[in-house]
Amino acid sequence: MGLISRMSTVIKSKVNDLLNRAEDPRQTMDYAYQRQLEHLRDVRRGIVEVVAARRRLELQAAELKQNTSKLDDQARRALAAGREDLARLALERKQAALQQIQSLDPQIAELEQQQEKLSETEQRLTAKVEAFRTQKEVIKAQYSAAEAQVKIGESLTGLSEEMADVGMAVDRAQEKTQQLQARAGAIDELVSAGTLEEIAAPSDTVERELAKITVTQSVDRELEQMKQQLGLPQPQPPRQLKEGE
Amino acid sequence: MIVRIANEGQYRVDSGALDEINEIDSRITAAMARNDGAEFRRLLGQMVEVVRSRGKPVPPHEIVESDLVLPSPDISLDEARRLFPGGELLP
């Protein structure tokens, strides 16, 4: 069985569910119209949720950026005070924050896309609902005619299909939003606990080790630069103890 | 022939395009069975493009039933798998 026939079957079974609710086609039409309005509200609520999730991630990215300059400052102060160990720790955290910022960007872009899609869906659905409302009144007025019966069937099926499609789109957007919200919550917790690395670390062992090396290298490089800027001695030869140290 | 692209809208497509669509559909099913996500996305994009380029959009005020429904081109392999009962791809 192909993907198309499977997808068509899924939509058709949703359509049948909707159509089997009422016996009198006129009632079914009113019912379908009400459901359609509910769907429109769902779509609008979906847009609000996606926007909220996007704002949250954007805020988080901004906070993380702020965090990196704070950690940078801490590293500088630690170095100036001769605490290279502390400086290294601060820079490692800064690297983790930078990685996190990088992973947030595509997620924000994805939510933007979802928002755009839902807005298009809303426009399309608004037009369909309006068309259906007009048709419904016309059909109800001439219900006795056999031709009208056929029309009821056609437009009801067509509209129900639209509803099934929109319903699936809203479900998908909500699922995505929830996933990203859960992730945003996890980042918030880890940021406040100061252990961002756990999230940023890839699950694969080799990848994790390689990532560690990259982090160590960037931390080393940054330490060198900071030392230069602060006019501190370079580490090549072990630092000689001055008198009184 | 009316073809719906999920989450996008309906198109009126001449039935000559059906062979092309079916052919891509069977390659998509094969890619799913191989678990080849990249190929799956590429073919799905290709199939949707056939409908978009060869079809004419059904105007919003027209309410008609579709003959075929294509999934949204941005669904993942996992999401597609969930369309099948039990997540299995049986011929």
Coordinates of N, CA and C in Angstrom, one line a residue, chain B:
Chain B
M1 N -9.3 15.5 -12.4 CA -9.0 14.8 -11.1 C -8.6 15.8 -10.1
I2 N -9.2 15.7 -8.9 CA -8.8 16.6 -7.8 C -7.8 16.0 -6.9
V3 N -6.7 16.7 -6.7 CA -5.7 16.2 -5.8 C -5.4 17.2 -4.6
R4 N -5.5 16.7 -3.4 CA -5.2 17.6 -2.3 C -3.8 17.4 -1.8
I5 N -3.1 18.5 -1.6 CA -1.8 18.4 -0.8 C -2.2 18.8 0.6
A6 N -2.0 17.9 1.5 CA -2.4 18.2 2.9 C -1.7 19.5 3.4
N7 N -2.5 20.2 4.2 CA -2.0 21.5 4.8 C -1.6 22.5 3.7
E8 N -2.1 22.4 2.5 CA -1.8 23.3 1.4 C -3.1 23.7 0.6
G9 N -3.8 22.7 0.1 CA -5.0 23.0 -0.6 C -5.2 22.0 -1.8
Q10 N -6.2 22.2 -2.6 CA -6.5 21.3 -3.7 C -6.1 21.8 -5.0
Y11 N -5.8 20.8 -5.9 CA -5.4 21.2 -7.3 C -6.2 20.3 -8.2
R12 N -6.5 20.9 -9.4 CA -7.2 20.2 -10.5 C -6.1 19.7 -11.4
V13 N -5.9 18.4 -11.5 CA -4.8 17.9 -12.2 C -5.3 17.0 -13.4
D14 N -4.7 17.0 -14.6 CA -5.2 16.1 -15.6 C -4.7 14.7 -15.3
S15 N -5.5 13.8 -15.7 CA -5.2 12.4 -15.2 C -4.0 11.8 -15.8
G16 N -3.4 12.5 -16.8 CA -2.1 12.0 -17.3 C -1.0 12.1 -16.3
A17 N -1.1 13.0 -15.3 CA -0.1 13.1 -14.3 C -0.2 11.9 -13.3
L18 N -1.3 11.2 -13.3 CA -1.5 10.1 -12.3 C -0.4 9.1 -12.4
D19 N 0.0 8.7 -13.6 CA 1.1 7.7 -13.7 C 2.4 8.1 -13.1
E20 N 2.7 9.4 -13.3 CA 3.9 9.9 -12.7 C 3.8 9.9 -11.2
I21 N 2.7 10.3 -10.7 CA 2.5 10.4 -9.3 C 2.6 9.0 -8.6
N22 N 1.9 8.0 -9.3 CA 1.9 6.7 -8.8 C 3.3 6.1 -8.8
E23 N 4.1 6.4 -9.8 CA 5.4 5.9 -9.9 C 6.3 6.4 -8.7
I24 N 6.2 7.7 -8.5 CA 6.9 8.3 -7.4 C 6.5 7.7 -6.0
D25 N 5.2 7.5 -6.0 CA 4.6 7.0 -4.7 C 5.2 5.6 -4.4
S26 N 5.4 4.8 -5.4 CA 5.9 3.4 -5.1 C 7.4 3.5 -4.7
R27 N 8.1 4.5 -5.3 CA 9.5 4.7 -4.9 C 9.6 5.3 -3.5
I28 N 8.6 6.1 -3.1 CA 8.6 6.6 -1.7 C 8.4 5.5 -0.7
T29 N 7.4 4.6 -1.1 CA 7.2 3.4 -0.2 C 8.4 2.6 0.0
A30 N 9.2 2.4 -1.1 CA 10.4 1.7 -1.1 C 11.4 2.4 -0.2
A31 N 11.5 3.7 -0.3 CA 12.5 4.5 0.5 C 12.1 4.4 2.0
M32 N 10.8 4.3 2.3 CA 10.3 4.2 3.7 C 10.7 2.8 4.2
A33 N 10.6 1.8 3.4 CA 10.9 0.4 3.8 C 12.4 0.3 4.1
R34 N 13.2 1.1 3.3 CA 14.7 1.1 3.5 C 15.1 2.0 4.7
N35 N 14.1 2.8 5.2 CA 14.4 3.7 6.2 C 15.3 4.9 5.7
D36 N 15.2 5.2 4.5 CA 16.0 6.2 3.9 C 15.3 7.6 3.9
G37 N 15.5 8.3 5.0 CA 14.8 9.6 5.3 C 15.1 10.6 4.2
A38 N 16.4 10.7 3.8 CA 16.7 11.8 2.8 C 16.0 11.6 1.5
E39 N 16.1 10.3 1.0 CA 15.4 10.0 -0.2 C 13.9 10.2 -0.1
F40 N 13.4 9.8 1.0 CA 11.9 10.0 1.3 C 11.5 11.4 1.1
R41 N 12.3 12.3 1.7 CA 11.9 13.8 1.6 C 12.1 14.3 0.2
R42 N 13.1 13.8 -0.5 CA 13.4 14.3 -1.8 C 12.2 13.9 -2.7
L43 N 11.8 12.6 -2.6 CA 10.8 12.1 -3.5 C 9.4 12.7 -3.2
L44 N 9.2 12.9 -1.9 CA 7.9 13.6 -1.5 C 7.8 15.0 -2.1
G45 N 9.0 15.7 -2.0 CA 9.0 17.0 -2.6 C 8.8 17.0 -4.1
Q46 N 9.3 16.0 -4.7 CA 9.2 15.8 -6.2 C 7.7 15.6 -6.5
M47 N 7.1 14.7 -5.8 CA 5.7 14.3 -6.0 C 4.8 15.5 -5.9
V48 N 5.0 16.3 -4.8 CA 4.2 17.5 -4.6 C 4.4 18.5 -5.7
E49 N 5.6 18.6 -6.2 CA 6.0 19.5 -7.2 C 5.2 19.2 -8.6
V50 N 5.1 17.9 -8.8 CA 4.3 17.4 -10.0 C 2.9 18.0 -9.9
V51 N 2.3 17.9 -8.8 CA 0.9 18.3 -8.6 C 0.9 19.9 -8.7
R52 N 1.8 20.6 -8.1 CA 1.8 22.0 -8.2 C 2.0 22.5 -9.6
S53 N 3.0 21.9 -10.3 CA 3.3 22.4 -11.6 C 2.3 22.0 -12.7
R54 N 1.7 20.8 -12.5 CA 0.8 20.4 -13.6 C -0.6 20.7 -13.3
G55 N -0.9 21.1 -12.0 CA -2.3 21.3 -11.6 C -2.6 22.8 -11.5
K56 N -3.9 23.1 -11.4 CA -4.4 24.4 -11.2 C -5.1 24.4 -9.8
P57 N -4.7 25.4 -9.0 CA -5.4 25.4 -7.7 C -6.9 25.6 -7.7
V58 N -7.6 24.8 -6.9 CA -9.0 24.9 -6.8 C -9.3 26.2 -6.0
P59 N -10.2 27.1 -6.6 CA -10.4 28.4 -5.8 C -11.1 28.1 -4.5
P60 N -10.8 28.9 -3.5 CA -11.2 28.7 -2.1 C -12.7 28.6 -1.9
H61 N -13.5 29.2 -2.8 CA -14.9 29.2 -2.6 C -15.6 27.9 -3.2
E62 N -14.8 27.1 -3.9 CA -15.3 25.9 -4.5 C -15.1 24.8 -3.5
I63 N -16.2 24.0 -3.2 CA -16.0 22.9 -2.2 C -16.2 21.6 -2.9
V64 N -15.1 20.9 -3.1 CA -15.2 19.6 -3.8 C -14.4 18.5 -3.1
E65 N -14.7 17.3 -3.4 CA -14.0 16.1 -2.7 C -12.8 15.8 -3.6
S66 N -11.7 15.3 -2.9 CA -10.5 15.0 -3.6 C -10.5 13.5 -4.0
D67 N -9.8 13.2 -5.1 CA -9.6 11.8 -5.5 C -8.4 11.3 -4.9
L68 N -7.4 12.1 -4.6 CA -6.2 11.7 -4.0 C -5.8 12.7 -2.9
V69 N -5.2 12.2 -1.9 CA -4.6 13.1 -0.9 C -3.2 12.8 -0.7
L70 N -2.3 13.9 -0.9 CA -0.9 13.7 -0.7 C -0.5 14.3 0.7
P71 N 0.4 13.6 1.4 CA 0.8 14.2 2.7 C 1.5 15.6 2.5
S72 N 1.5 16.3 3.6 CA 2.2 17.6 3.5 C 3.7 17.3 3.2
P73 N 4.3 18.2 2.3 CA 5.7 17.9 1.9 C 6.7 18.0 3.0
D74 N 6.3 18.6 4.2 CA 7.3 18.7 5.2 C 7.2 17.6 6.3
I75 N 6.4 16.5 6.0 CA 6.3 15.5 7.1 C 7.6 14.7 7.1
S76 N 8.0 14.2 8.3 CA 9.2 13.4 8.4 C 8.8 11.9 8.1
L77 N 9.9 11.1 8.0 CA 9.7 9.7 7.8 C 8.9 9.0 9.0
D78 N 9.2 9.5 10.2 CA 8.5 9.0 11.4 C 7.1 9.3 11.3
E79 N 6.7 10.5 11.0 CA 5.3 10.9 10.9 C 4.6 10.1 9.8
A80 N 5.3 9.9 8.7 CA 4.7 9.1 7.6 C 4.4 7.7 8.1
R81 N 5.4 7.2 8.8 CA 5.2 5.8 9.3 C 4.0 5.6 10.2
R82 N 3.7 6.7 10.9 CA 2.6 6.7 11.8 C 1.2 6.6 11.1
L83 N 1.3 7.0 9.8 CA 0.0 6.9 9.0 C -0.4 5.5 8.8
F84 N 0.6 4.6 8.9 CA 0.3 3.2 8.6 C -0.1 2.5 9.9
P85 N -1.1 1.6 9.8 CA -1.5 1.0 11.1 C -0.4 0.2 11.7
G86 N -0.1 0.4 13.0 CA 0.9 -0.2 13.7 C 2.3 0.2 13.2
G87 N 2.4 1.3 12.4 CA 3.7 1.8 12.0 C 4.4 0.9 11.0
E88 N 3.7 -0.2 10.5 CA 4.4 -1.1 9.7 C 4.1 -0.8 8.2
L89 N 5.0 -1.2 7.4 CA 4.8 -1.0 5.9 C 4.6 -2.3 5.3
L90 N 3.3 -2.7 5.2 CA 3.0 -4.0 4.6 C 2.6 -3.8 3.1
P91 N 3.0 -4.6 2.2 CA 2.6 -4.4 0.8 C 1.1 -4.7 0.6

